[in-house]
Amino acid sequence: MANSKYEYVKCFELEDEVMFPSFILVSINACNLSKPYDVNALNLMNSCAVAVLEEFADVVLAYGFSDEYTFVFKKSTKFYERRASKVLSIISSFFSSLFVRKWREFFQQKELHSPPSFHGKVVACASTDALQAYLLWRQNICHLKNQYDQCFWRLVERGMNEREAQEFIDGAKKRDLNDILFDEFNVNYNTLDPIFRQGSCILKTMVGAVVKYTETGAPVKRQRREIITVHSKKIASTRFWNEHSILLKELGVFVEEINNVKPEYVRSFEFDSKLMPFTWVVVRIDGCHFHRFSEIHDFAKPNDDRALNLMNSCAVAVLEEFRQDIVFAYGVSDEYSFILKKSTDLYERRASKIISAIVSFFTSSYVMRWKDFFPQSELNYPPSFDARAVCYPSAEILRDYLSWRQVDCHINNQYNTCFWKLVASGKSKREAQRSLKGAQLQKKIEELAIDYNKLPVMFRQGSSVFWDRVDNVLIHQENGESSENYGKVIVQHIDIIGSAFWLEHPGILRGFEAPN
């Protein structure tokens, strides 16, 4: 809606469309999920994956094991115009939201102490042969990783520390891991639950369902789609594929069997560009369908300070989590921009990992903190956010980007304030839109007797989040006193278009190291 001299910064945004007819696969991995052979953790991951297929009609197949999942979109998908960053961020964000909401179903006696995050990537498979190779590769990795994990964690539980267990296994490379399991723990690997050995395949299939009964009592059946979870020995086989008509229809035919695949070949499919070095990186996240979300959850109009403060709280958590890389954030409404310093090497500057890790951490924080800001309201369904990463070459252009967002905040807030004032006066939403079309907002504000300058400054200027550093604090220790730096993340509602703020906080644009 807003139009300003700062609009030019949009030209730095690059398109990242996965060109048709390549298949789009989204692969996500949980960050720091311990003991991945825990059956409860696997069932939680599976439950989240099922919900993804229920939510997104274009996802027809998912395969997961340990702490990872891959989602396969139908070949003809136009999901978010096939833009890799959008597709990846929405899936990873929604998955993390589900993970938090479903945690209690699988870990009733264990608290979820910190927001989970998932880093991921988009894989573009140019043909059904490439898709078949990818699925075979991941299931082979499932087998190898599970053998290792089964041995490793049993050794740890028996008393070894993690380094000792690793050295024991690595030193026994010539010995089959199955033999270690049997000799050390009397465990026959082949009798372990298939969920460990073969992973979980979730797909949509057609089943006959009884929809009514005739006058004589005979059932009348109709075909309908159902989501099923199977633990098949070889999901990349022609036999498995041919058993499921939806896979043939939406993904194509596997012509012949394959038994071996080179990992280097499959890794070449990864749609994973690195961000330009020595540039400021902005990761901007936006709520998905938040107009509907705000209506269902009865957000106050035009601004709900509870919702805005929840967003701010999540932004603070992101800065604390990525303290060595994110130096500033600016938020308004259902969006937030996170600024990574020029020298960041987070995830080796891989755009997909940076985007997915930040947006999934923000989303899971949002779900976990919901009750802190809406104690009387239930979270009716999992929210999600999309994200993109954009590089800006200089501090001046970065400041223009932030100015663009703050100007947008100001103009949008003027419009929304007028719009909801008109609705409150008795006009329909359509009538309010017509009344504001082409109008000068400042004049409308005067006509509607709105004292705009008395509105909360957070509504008018958005929220700026950054490290407030305090230097040279005396720390009392047993062996004497020492001087250390410390700081905290603060939220302020201030003008960031002018120079005053940046002169007062010069370390932000220098990309200083965050306090420990």
Short mmCIF file of C-alpha atoms in Angstrom, two decimals:
data_model
loop_
_atom_site.label_atom_id
_atom_site.label_comp_id
_atom_site.label_asym_id
_atom_site.label_seq_id
_atom_site.Cartn_x
_atom_site.Cartn_y
_atom_site.Cartn_z
CA MET A 1 0.00 0.00 0.00
CA ALA A 2 2.75 2.41 0.96
CA ASN A 3 4.67 4.26 -1.71
CA SER A 4 7.89 6.09 -0.88
CA LYS A 5 11.34 6.97 -2.18
CA TYR A 6 12.62 3.84 -0.41
CA GLU A 7 10.65 1.47 -2.64
CA TYR A 8 13.73 0.94 -4.81
CA VAL A 9 15.13 -1.55 -2.27
CA LYS A 10 12.69 -4.14 -3.61
CA CYS A 11 14.92 -4.51 -6.66
CA PHE A 12 17.40 -6.46 -4.53
CA GLU A 13 14.88 -9.28 -4.06
CA LEU A 14 15.66 -12.17 -6.40
CA GLU A 15 13.21 -14.74 -7.73
CA ASP A 16 14.02 -18.36 -6.91
CA GLU A 17 11.39 -20.26 -8.85
CA VAL A 18 11.82 -24.02 -9.27
CA MET A 19 11.14 -24.33 -12.96
CA PHE A 20 8.57 -26.78 -14.27
CA PRO A 21 8.64 -29.74 -14.84
CA SER A 22 11.05 -30.44 -11.95
CA PHE A 23 9.55 -32.05 -8.88
CA ILE A 24 9.73 -29.93 -5.73
CA LEU A 25 10.93 -31.70 -2.61
CA VAL A 26 11.33 -30.01 0.78
CA SER A 27 13.75 -31.67 3.19
CA ILE A 28 13.85 -30.53 6.82
CA ASN A 29 16.01 -31.61 9.76
CA ALA A 30 15.41 -30.95 13.43
CA CYS A 31 18.15 -28.94 15.11
CA ASN A 32 19.59 -30.68 18.16
CA LEU A 33 17.03 -33.48 18.53
CA SER A 34 18.69 -35.91 20.93
CA LYS A 35 18.33 -39.69 20.92
CA PRO A 36 16.61 -39.87 17.53
CA TYR A 37 15.75 -43.55 17.92
CA ASP A 38 13.21 -42.67 20.65
CA VAL A 39 9.94 -44.11 19.32
CA ASN A 40 7.92 -41.26 20.85
CA ALA A 41 10.02 -38.71 18.96
CA LEU A 42 9.55 -40.66 15.73
CA ASN A 43 5.79 -40.86 16.23
CA LEU A 44 5.68 -37.14 16.97
CA MET A 45 7.54 -36.41 13.74
CA ASN A 46 5.18 -38.73 11.86
CA SER A 47 2.11 -37.07 13.34
CA CYS A 48 3.37 -33.66 12.23
CA ALA A 49 4.06 -34.99 8.74
CA VAL A 50 0.52 -36.39 8.49
CA ALA A 51 -0.83 -32.96 9.43
CA VAL A 52 1.28 -31.36 6.69
CA LEU A 53 -0.32 -33.63 4.09
CA GLU A 54 -3.75 -32.83 5.52
CA GLU A 55 -3.09 -29.09 5.31
CA PHE A 56 -1.45 -28.87 1.89
CA ALA A 57 -3.24 -30.65 -0.94
CA ASP A 58 -0.20 -30.42 -3.23
CA VAL A 59 1.97 -32.56 -0.93
CA VAL A 60 1.32 -36.18 -1.93
CA LEU A 61 4.15 -38.08 -0.28
CA ALA A 62 6.46 -37.72 2.72
CA TYR A 63 9.34 -39.87 3.88
CA GLY A 64 11.01 -39.51 7.26
CA PHE A 65 13.35 -41.15 9.72
CA SER A 66 15.27 -40.05 12.80
CA ASP A 67 15.12 -36.23 12.89
CA GLU A 68 14.39 -35.54 9.21
CA TYR A 69 11.46 -35.47 6.82
CA THR A 70 11.15 -34.96 3.06
CA PHE A 71 7.91 -33.73 1.50
CA VAL A 72 7.20 -34.39 -2.18
CA PHE A 73 4.87 -32.05 -4.10
CA LYS A 74 2.84 -33.22 -7.06
CA LYS A 75 4.52 -32.52 -10.37
CA SER A 76 1.99 -29.91 -11.49
CA THR A 77 2.08 -27.89 -8.28
CA LYS A 78 1.87 -24.10 -8.43
CA PHE A 79 2.18 -23.79 -4.66
CA TYR A 80 3.29 -20.21 -3.95
CA GLU A 81 4.27 -19.91 -7.60
CA ARG A 82 6.96 -22.56 -7.02
CA ARG A 83 9.20 -20.03 -5.26
CA ALA A 84 11.75 -22.08 -3.33
CA SER A 85 12.09 -19.77 -0.31
CA LYS A 86 8.31 -19.50 0.13
CA VAL A 87 7.69 -23.22 -0.23
CA LEU A 88 10.54 -24.12 2.15
CA SER A 89 9.70 -21.54 4.81
CA ILE A 90 5.99 -22.36 4.94
CA ILE A 91 6.59 -26.10 5.31
CA SER A 92 9.32 -25.72 7.94
CA SER A 93 7.30 -23.06 9.81
CA PHE A 94 4.09 -25.09 9.83
CA PHE A 95 5.96 -28.25 10.85
CA SER A 96 7.58 -26.51 13.84
CA SER A 97 4.21 -25.10 14.88
CA LEU A 98 2.73 -28.60 14.82
CA PHE A 99 5.71 -30.01 16.71
CA VAL A 100 5.05 -27.72 19.67
CA ARG A 101 1.27 -28.22 19.65
CA LYS A 102 1.54 -32.02 19.48
CA TRP A 103 4.38 -32.41 21.97
CA ARG A 104 2.10 -33.29 24.91
CA GLU A 105 0.46 -36.12 22.98
CA PHE A 106 3.76 -38.01 22.88
CA PHE A 107 5.69 -36.67 25.89
CA GLN A 108 3.11 -36.30 28.63
CA GLN A 109 5.65 -36.29 31.45
CA LYS A 110 8.34 -34.21 29.77
CA GLU A 111 8.35 -30.45 29.30
CA LEU A 112 9.38 -28.85 26.03
CA HIS A 113 11.94 -26.44 27.46
CA SER A 114 13.03 -24.52 24.37
CA PRO A 115 11.48 -23.73 20.98
CA PRO A 116 12.45 -26.32 18.37
CA SER A 117 13.75 -25.28 14.97
CA PHE A 118 14.23 -27.05 11.67
CA HIS A 119 16.69 -26.19 8.96
CA GLY A 120 15.95 -27.38 5.48
CA LYS A 121 16.44 -27.14 1.76
CA VAL A 122 14.57 -27.50 -1.50
CA VAL A 123 15.47 -30.39 -3.77
CA ALA A 124 14.54 -30.09 -7.46
CA CYS A 125 14.26 -33.47 -9.17
CA ALA A 126 14.13 -33.13 -12.94
CA SER A 127 12.50 -36.53 -13.60
CA THR A 128 10.84 -39.51 -11.98
CA ASP A 129 14.17 -41.33 -12.27
CA ALA A 130 15.80 -38.58 -10.20
CA LEU A 131 12.97 -38.76 -7.66
CA GLN A 132 13.39 -42.52 -7.43
CA ALA A 133 17.15 -42.11 -6.86
CA TYR A 134 16.56 -39.53 -4.13
CA LEU A 135 14.09 -41.72 -2.23
CA LEU A 136 16.42 -44.74 -2.47
CA TRP A 137 19.32 -42.63 -1.17
CA ARG A 138 17.37 -41.38 1.85
CA GLN A 139 16.14 -44.85 2.77
CA ASN A 140 19.69 -46.20 2.51
CA ILE A 141 20.82 -43.39 4.83
CA CYS A 142 17.99 -44.32 7.20
CA HIS A 143 19.36 -47.85 7.46
CA LEU A 144 22.98 -46.77 8.00
CA LYS A 145 22.12 -44.02 10.46
CA ASN A 146 19.84 -46.28 12.47
CA GLN A 147 22.52 -48.96 12.77
CA TYR A 148 24.93 -46.36 14.08
CA ASP A 149 22.43 -44.72 16.45
CA GLN A 150 21.24 -48.03 17.88
CA CYS A 151 24.82 -48.91 18.80
CA PHE A 152 25.89 -45.43 19.89
CA TRP A 153 23.08 -44.68 22.31
CA ARG A 154 23.12 -48.13 23.86
CA LEU A 155 26.82 -47.69 24.60
CA VAL A 156 26.10 -44.30 26.17
CA GLU A 157 23.27 -45.71 28.27
CA ARG A 158 25.58 -48.49 29.43
CA GLY A 159 28.04 -45.94 30.81
CA MET A 160 30.33 -44.65 28.06
CA ASN A 161 30.49 -40.94 27.41
CA GLU A 162 29.65 -39.86 23.88
CA ARG A 163 33.29 -39.56 22.75
CA GLU A 164 34.10 -43.06 24.01
CA ALA A 165 31.06 -44.49 22.27
CA GLN A 166 32.00 -42.77 19.02
CA GLU A 167 35.59 -44.04 19.21
CA PHE A 168 34.37 -47.56 19.97
CA ILE A 169 32.14 -47.61 16.88
CA ASP A 170 34.59 -45.82 14.59
CA GLY A 171 37.34 -48.17 15.66
CA ALA A 172 35.20 -51.11 14.68
CA LYS A 173 34.43 -50.05 11.12
CA LYS A 174 35.45 -53.45 9.76
CA ARG A 175 32.99 -55.13 12.04
CA ASP A 176 29.36 -55.04 11.04
CA LEU A 177 27.28 -52.81 13.34
CA ASN A 178 24.69 -55.56 13.48
CA ASP A 179 27.34 -57.80 15.07
CA ILE A 180 28.09 -55.14 17.68
CA LEU A 181 24.43 -54.93 18.57
CA PHE A 182 24.18 -58.69 18.92
CA ASP A 183 27.52 -59.28 20.70
CA GLU A 184 27.28 -56.35 23.10
CA PHE A 185 23.54 -56.14 23.73
CA ASN A 186 22.05 -59.41 22.47
CA VAL A 187 19.91 -57.46 19.99
CA ASN A 188 19.00 -58.91 16.61
CA TYR A 189 18.85 -55.87 14.32
CA ASN A 190 16.33 -57.48 11.98
CA THR A 191 13.80 -57.82 14.81
CA LEU A 192 13.80 -54.10 15.60
CA ASP A 193 10.63 -52.20 14.77
CA PRO A 194 10.47 -51.31 11.04
CA ILE A 195 9.91 -47.67 12.00
CA PHE A 196 13.60 -47.61 12.98
CA ARG A 197 15.03 -49.72 10.17
CA GLN A 198 12.94 -48.54 7.23
CA GLY A 199 11.62 -45.14 8.21
CA SER A 200 8.07 -43.91 7.71
CA CYS A 201 6.36 -43.23 4.42
CA ILE A 202 3.21 -41.12 4.53
CA LEU A 203 1.05 -40.83 1.45
CA LYS A 204 -2.40 -40.13 0.17
CA THR A 205 -4.32 -43.09 -1.16
CA MET A 206 -7.83 -43.91 -2.34
CA VAL A 207 -10.07 -46.04 -0.13
CA GLY A 208 -13.66 -47.13 -0.41
CA ALA A 209 -15.81 -45.51 2.25
CA VAL A 210 -19.44 -46.21 3.06
CA VAL A 211 -21.40 -42.99 2.47
CA LYS A 212 -24.94 -44.34 2.95
CA TYR A 213 -27.11 -47.43 2.93
CA THR A 214 -29.88 -48.36 0.52
CA GLU A 215 -33.41 -49.13 1.64
CA THR A 216 -32.46 -52.80 1.68
CA GLY A 217 -29.48 -52.08 3.96
CA ALA A 218 -26.81 -52.53 1.30
CA PRO A 219 -23.82 -50.21 1.76
CA VAL A 220 -23.08 -47.58 -0.90
CA LYS A 221 -19.37 -46.89 -1.23
CA ARG A 222 -17.50 -43.97 -2.71
CA GLN A 223 -13.80 -43.56 -3.29
CA ARG A 224 -12.18 -40.92 -1.10
CA ARG A 225 -8.66 -39.88 -0.23
CA GLU A 226 -7.08 -41.02 2.98
CA ILE A 227 -3.63 -40.44 4.46
CA ILE A 228 -1.80 -43.58 5.53
CA THR A 229 1.55 -44.28 7.19
CA VAL A 230 3.55 -47.33 6.14
CA HIS A 231 7.00 -48.69 6.93
CA SER A 232 7.90 -50.25 3.62
CA LYS A 233 11.19 -52.03 2.99
CA LYS A 234 11.79 -50.24 -0.31
CA ILE A 235 9.73 -47.17 -1.13
CA ALA A 236 11.70 -46.56 -4.34
CA SER A 237 10.65 -49.91 -5.85
CA THR A 238 8.31 -50.22 -8.82
CA ARG A 239 6.16 -52.60 -6.80
CA PHE A 240 5.54 -50.08 -4.00
CA TRP A 241 4.83 -47.33 -6.52
CA ASN A 242 2.42 -49.43 -8.58
CA GLU A 243 0.42 -50.31 -5.48
CA HIS A 244 -0.60 -46.67 -5.02
CA SER A 245 -2.50 -45.11 -7.89
CA ILE A 246 -2.17 -41.54 -6.57
CA LEU A 247 1.62 -41.76 -6.77
CA LEU A 248 1.37 -42.88 -10.38
CA LYS A 249 -1.08 -40.11 -11.20
CA GLU A 250 0.62 -37.22 -9.39
CA LEU A 251 4.29 -38.21 -9.65
CA GLY A 252 4.63 -40.60 -12.59
CA VAL A 253 5.87 -44.14 -13.21
CA PHE A 254 9.08 -45.80 -12.05
CA VAL A 255 10.22 -47.66 -15.17
CA GLU A 256 12.78 -50.01 -13.67
CA GLU A 257 14.30 -51.09 -10.39
CA ILE A 258 17.44 -49.42 -9.05
CA ASN A 259 19.59 -50.80 -6.26
CA ASN A 260 22.46 -48.36 -5.99
CA VAL A 261 22.78 -44.60 -6.18
CA LYS A 262 25.72 -42.25 -5.77
CA PRO A 263 25.12 -39.60 -3.08
CA GLU A 264 27.05 -37.04 -5.17
CA TYR A 265 24.51 -37.47 -7.95
CA VAL A 266 21.54 -36.86 -5.69
CA ARG A 267 23.13 -33.92 -3.86
CA SER A 268 23.41 -32.13 -7.21
CA PHE A 269 19.60 -31.74 -7.13
CA GLU A 270 19.72 -29.48 -4.07
CA PHE A 271 18.37 -26.00 -4.71
CA ASP A 272 20.71 -24.38 -2.20
CA SER A 273 22.42 -21.13 -3.18
CA LYS A 274 24.81 -19.26 -0.94
CA LEU A 275 24.16 -15.62 -0.12
CA MET A 276 26.61 -13.07 -1.49
CA PRO A 277 29.57 -12.61 0.89
CA PHE A 278 30.19 -9.34 2.73
CA THR A 279 26.63 -8.14 2.33
CA TRP A 280 23.99 -7.42 4.95
CA VAL A 281 21.41 -10.20 4.99
CA VAL A 282 17.76 -9.46 5.79
CA VAL A 283 15.43 -12.35 6.58
CA ARG A 284 11.86 -11.05 6.43
CA ILE A 285 9.06 -13.23 7.73
CA ASP A 286 5.34 -12.66 7.16
CA GLY A 287 2.34 -14.35 8.71
CA CYS A 288 0.47 -16.69 6.36
CA HIS A 289 -3.24 -15.83 6.05
CA PHE A 290 -3.08 -13.75 9.24
CA HIS A 291 -6.25 -11.83 8.31
CA ARG A 292 -8.14 -15.06 8.89
CA PHE A 293 -5.96 -15.96 11.88
CA SER A 294 -6.64 -12.59 13.55
CA GLU A 295 -10.39 -12.88 12.97
CA ILE A 296 -10.65 -16.40 14.36
CA HIS A 297 -8.65 -15.37 17.44
CA ASP A 298 -10.57 -12.10 17.93
CA PHE A 299 -7.65 -9.70 17.61
CA ALA A 300 -8.59 -6.12 18.43
CA LYS A 301 -8.83 -3.86 15.37
CA PRO A 302 -6.96 -2.05 13.95
CA ASN A 303 -4.14 -3.10 16.28
CA ASP A 304 -3.97 -5.65 19.08
CA ASP A 305 -1.17 -4.85 21.51
CA ARG A 306 -1.21 -8.44 22.80
CA ALA A 307 -0.53 -9.81 19.31
CA LEU A 308 2.15 -7.22 18.62
CA ASN A 309 3.88 -7.86 21.93
CA LEU A 310 3.79 -11.60 21.24
CA MET A 311 5.55 -10.95 17.93
CA ASN A 312 8.07 -8.74 19.75
CA SER A 313 8.71 -11.41 22.37
CA CYS A 314 9.43 -13.96 19.64
CA ALA A 315 11.79 -11.52 17.94
CA VAL A 316 13.69 -11.10 21.20
CA ALA A 317 13.99 -14.90 21.42
CA VAL A 318 15.38 -15.04 17.87
CA LEU A 319 18.07 -12.44 18.66
CA GLU A 320 19.03 -14.35 21.78
CA GLU A 321 19.16 -17.66 19.90
CA PHE A 322 21.21 -16.28 16.99
CA ARG A 323 23.16 -13.84 19.12
CA GLN A 324 26.37 -14.03 17.13
CA ASP A 325 24.70 -13.26 13.81
CA ILE A 326 21.52 -11.17 14.16
CA VAL A 327 22.19 -7.59 15.25
CA PHE A 328 18.82 -5.88 14.74
CA ALA A 329 15.16 -6.61 13.97
CA TYR A 330 12.22 -4.47 12.98
CA GLY A 331 8.60 -5.58 13.18
CA VAL A 332 5.12 -4.36 12.41
CA SER A 333 1.78 -6.17 12.30
CA ASP A 334 2.46 -9.81 11.34
CA GLU A 335 5.91 -9.30 9.82
CA TYR A 336 9.46 -9.08 11.15
CA SER A 337 12.79 -8.32 9.48
CA PHE A 338 15.96 -9.77 10.99
CA ILE A 339 19.31 -8.20 10.09
CA LEU A 340 22.34 -10.47 9.93
CA LYS A 341 25.72 -8.75 10.07
CA LYS A 342 27.84 -8.52 6.94
CA SER A 343 30.44 -10.94 8.27
CA THR A 344 27.98 -13.67 9.26
CA ASP A 345 28.88 -17.21 8.29
CA LEU A 346 25.72 -18.75 9.73
CA TYR A 347 25.18 -22.10 7.98
CA GLU A 348 27.97 -21.07 5.59
CA ARG A 349 25.55 -18.39 4.32
CA ARG A 350 23.29 -21.02 2.77
CA ALA A 351 20.05 -19.18 2.16
CA SER A 352 17.75 -22.18 2.65
CA LYS A 353 19.17 -23.15 6.04
CA ILE A 354 19.19 -19.57 7.33
CA ILE A 355 15.60 -18.96 6.22
CA SER A 356 14.17 -22.23 7.53
CA ALA A 357 16.02 -22.15 10.88
CA ILE A 358 14.95 -18.59 11.69
CA VAL A 359 11.33 -18.87 10.56
CA SER A 360 10.80 -22.24 12.28
CA PHE A 361 12.33 -20.98 15.55
CA PHE A 362 10.16 -17.85 15.40
CA THR A 363 7.04 -19.94 14.75
CA SER A 364 7.64 -22.43 17.55
CA SER A 365 8.37 -19.51 19.91
CA TYR A 366 5.04 -17.98 18.86
CA VAL A 367 3.14 -21.14 19.77
CA MET A 368 5.01 -21.69 23.05
CA ARG A 369 4.49 -18.07 24.18
CA TRP A 370 0.87 -17.74 23.07
CA LYS A 371 -0.57 -18.24 26.58
CA ASP A 372 1.74 -15.55 27.99
CA PHE A 373 -0.12 -12.95 25.93
CA PHE A 374 -3.52 -14.60 25.39
CA PRO A 375 -4.13 -16.38 28.71
CA GLN A 376 -7.88 -16.55 28.17
CA SER A 377 -7.79 -17.62 24.51
CA GLU A 378 -6.99 -21.00 23.04
CA LEU A 379 -4.75 -21.25 19.99
CA ASN A 380 -7.28 -22.79 17.63
CA TYR A 381 -4.89 -23.97 14.93
CA PRO A 382 -1.15 -23.82 14.21
CA PRO A 383 0.04 -20.54 12.68
CA SER A 384 2.73 -20.38 10.02
CA PHE A 385 4.99 -17.76 8.43
CA ASP A 386 6.72 -17.49 5.09
CA ALA A 387 10.19 -16.00 4.72
CA ARG A 388 12.78 -14.78 2.25
CA ALA A 389 16.43 -13.69 2.47
CA VAL A 390 17.71 -10.59 0.67
CA CYS A 391 21.26 -9.24 0.46
CA TYR A 392 22.01 -5.51 0.70
CA PRO A 393 25.52 -4.33 -0.18
CA SER A 394 25.87 -1.28 2.10
CA ALA A 395 24.71 0.13 5.42
CA GLU A 396 23.08 3.03 3.57
CA ILE A 397 20.89 0.71 1.48
CA LEU A 398 20.15 -1.39 4.55
CA ARG A 399 18.93 1.74 6.34
CA ASP A 400 16.78 2.58 3.31
CA TYR A 401 15.26 -0.90 3.55
CA LEU A 402 14.37 -0.32 7.21
CA SER A 403 13.04 3.14 6.35
CA TRP A 404 10.83 1.55 3.69
CA ARG A 405 9.35 -0.82 6.28
CA GLN A 406 8.75 1.99 8.79
CA VAL A 407 7.10 4.21 6.17
CA ASP A 408 4.95 1.22 5.24
CA CYS A 409 4.05 0.80 8.93
CA HIS A 410 3.00 4.46 9.18
CA ILE A 411 0.83 4.54 6.04
CA ASN A 412 -0.77 1.15 6.69
CA ASN A 413 -1.58 2.17 10.24
CA GLN A 414 -3.20 5.40 9.03
CA TYR A 415 -5.31 3.43 6.56
CA ASN A 416 -6.32 0.74 9.07
CA THR A 417 -7.16 3.30 11.74
CA CYS A 418 -9.48 5.10 9.33
CA PHE A 419 -10.93 1.86 7.98
CA TRP A 420 -11.93 0.45 11.36
CA LYS A 421 -13.23 3.85 12.52
CA LEU A 422 -15.58 3.82 9.52
CA VAL A 423 -16.64 0.22 10.26
CA ALA A 424 -17.30 1.16 13.89
CA SER A 425 -19.49 4.04 12.69
CA GLY A 426 -21.79 1.58 10.89
CA LYS A 427 -20.32 1.24 7.41
CA SER A 428 -19.75 -2.19 5.90
CA LYS A 429 -16.19 -3.23 5.13
CA ARG A 430 -16.83 -2.76 1.42
CA GLU A 431 -18.25 0.74 2.01
CA ALA A 432 -15.23 1.63 4.15
CA GLN A 433 -12.88 0.47 1.39
CA ARG A 434 -14.71 2.56 -1.18
CA SER A 435 -14.62 5.60 1.09
CA LEU A 436 -10.83 5.34 1.46
CA LYS A 437 -10.03 4.53 -2.16
CA GLY A 438 -7.81 7.31 -3.50
CA ALA A 439 -8.34 9.43 -0.38
CA GLN A 440 -5.64 11.48 1.33
CA LEU A 441 -5.26 9.64 4.61
CA GLN A 442 -4.18 12.67 6.61
CA LYS A 443 -7.32 14.51 5.56
CA LYS A 444 -9.48 11.47 6.37
CA ILE A 445 -7.94 11.29 9.83
CA GLU A 446 -8.98 14.91 10.42
CA GLU A 447 -12.48 14.31 9.04
CA LEU A 448 -12.96 11.34 11.36
CA ALA A 449 -11.68 13.33 14.37
CA ILE A 450 -8.92 10.83 15.08
CA ASP A 451 -6.20 12.16 17.37
CA TYR A 452 -3.56 10.15 15.53
CA ASN A 453 -0.57 11.37 17.53
CA LYS A 454 -2.10 10.02 20.72
CA LEU A 455 -2.23 6.47 19.39
CA PRO A 456 0.37 4.17 21.00
CA VAL A 457 3.76 4.77 19.42
CA MET A 458 4.15 1.02 18.78
CA PHE A 459 1.22 1.24 16.34
CA ARG A 460 2.66 4.24 14.54
CA GLN A 461 6.36 3.38 14.40
CA GLY A 462 6.59 -0.39 14.79
CA SER A 463 9.08 -2.18 17.03
CA SER A 464 12.87 -2.14 16.90
CA VAL A 465 14.72 -4.96 18.65
CA PHE A 466 18.44 -4.89 19.35
CA TRP A 467 21.17 -5.65 21.86
CA ASP A 468 21.62 -2.99 24.53
CA ARG A 469 25.23 -3.36 25.60
CA VAL A 470 26.52 -2.35 29.03
CA ASP A 471 30.29 -2.50 29.36
CA ASN A 472 32.79 -3.21 32.10
CA VAL A 473 30.70 -4.80 34.81
CA LEU A 474 32.59 -6.17 37.80
CA ILE A 475 31.99 -9.89 38.17
CA HIS A 476 32.77 -11.31 41.61
CA GLN A 477 34.55 -14.64 41.40
CA GLU A 478 36.23 -16.89 43.95
CA ASN A 479 39.67 -15.91 42.72
CA GLY A 480 38.94 -12.18 42.61
CA GLU A 481 37.07 -9.69 40.46
CA SER A 482 37.03 -9.48 36.68
CA SER A 483 35.51 -7.06 34.21
CA GLU A 484 33.18 -8.49 31.56
CA ASN A 485 30.75 -7.15 28.97
CA TYR A 486 27.10 -8.01 29.26
CA GLY A 487 23.90 -6.92 27.63
CA LYS A 488 20.28 -7.74 26.94
CA VAL A 489 17.88 -7.55 24.04
CA ILE A 490 15.47 -4.64 24.28
CA VAL A 491 12.41 -3.51 22.33
CA GLN A 492 11.90 0.15 21.51
CA HIS A 493 9.32 2.02 19.45
CA ILE A 494 11.36 4.77 17.83
CA ASP A 495 12.13 6.60 14.63
CA ILE A 496 14.72 4.65 12.62
CA ILE A 497 14.41 6.74 9.47
CA GLY A 498 16.40 9.66 10.84
CA SER A 499 20.05 9.53 11.91
CA ALA A 500 19.64 10.05 15.66
CA PHE A 501 19.05 6.39 16.53
CA TRP A 502 21.96 5.15 14.43
CA LEU A 503 24.33 7.76 15.84
CA GLU A 504 23.31 6.70 19.33
CA HIS A 505 23.87 3.00 18.51
CA PRO A 506 26.79 2.91 16.04
CA GLY A 507 27.68 -0.68 16.92
CA ILE A 508 24.60 -2.08 15.15
CA LEU A 509 25.76 -1.11 11.68
CA ARG A 510 29.28 -2.22 12.54
CA GLY A 511 27.82 -5.65 13.26
CA PHE A 512 29.37 -5.99 16.71
CA GLU A 513 29.55 -9.32 18.48
CA ALA A 514 26.56 -9.90 20.74
CA PRO A 515 27.31 -10.05 24.48
CA ASN A 516 27.72 -13.47 26.00
#
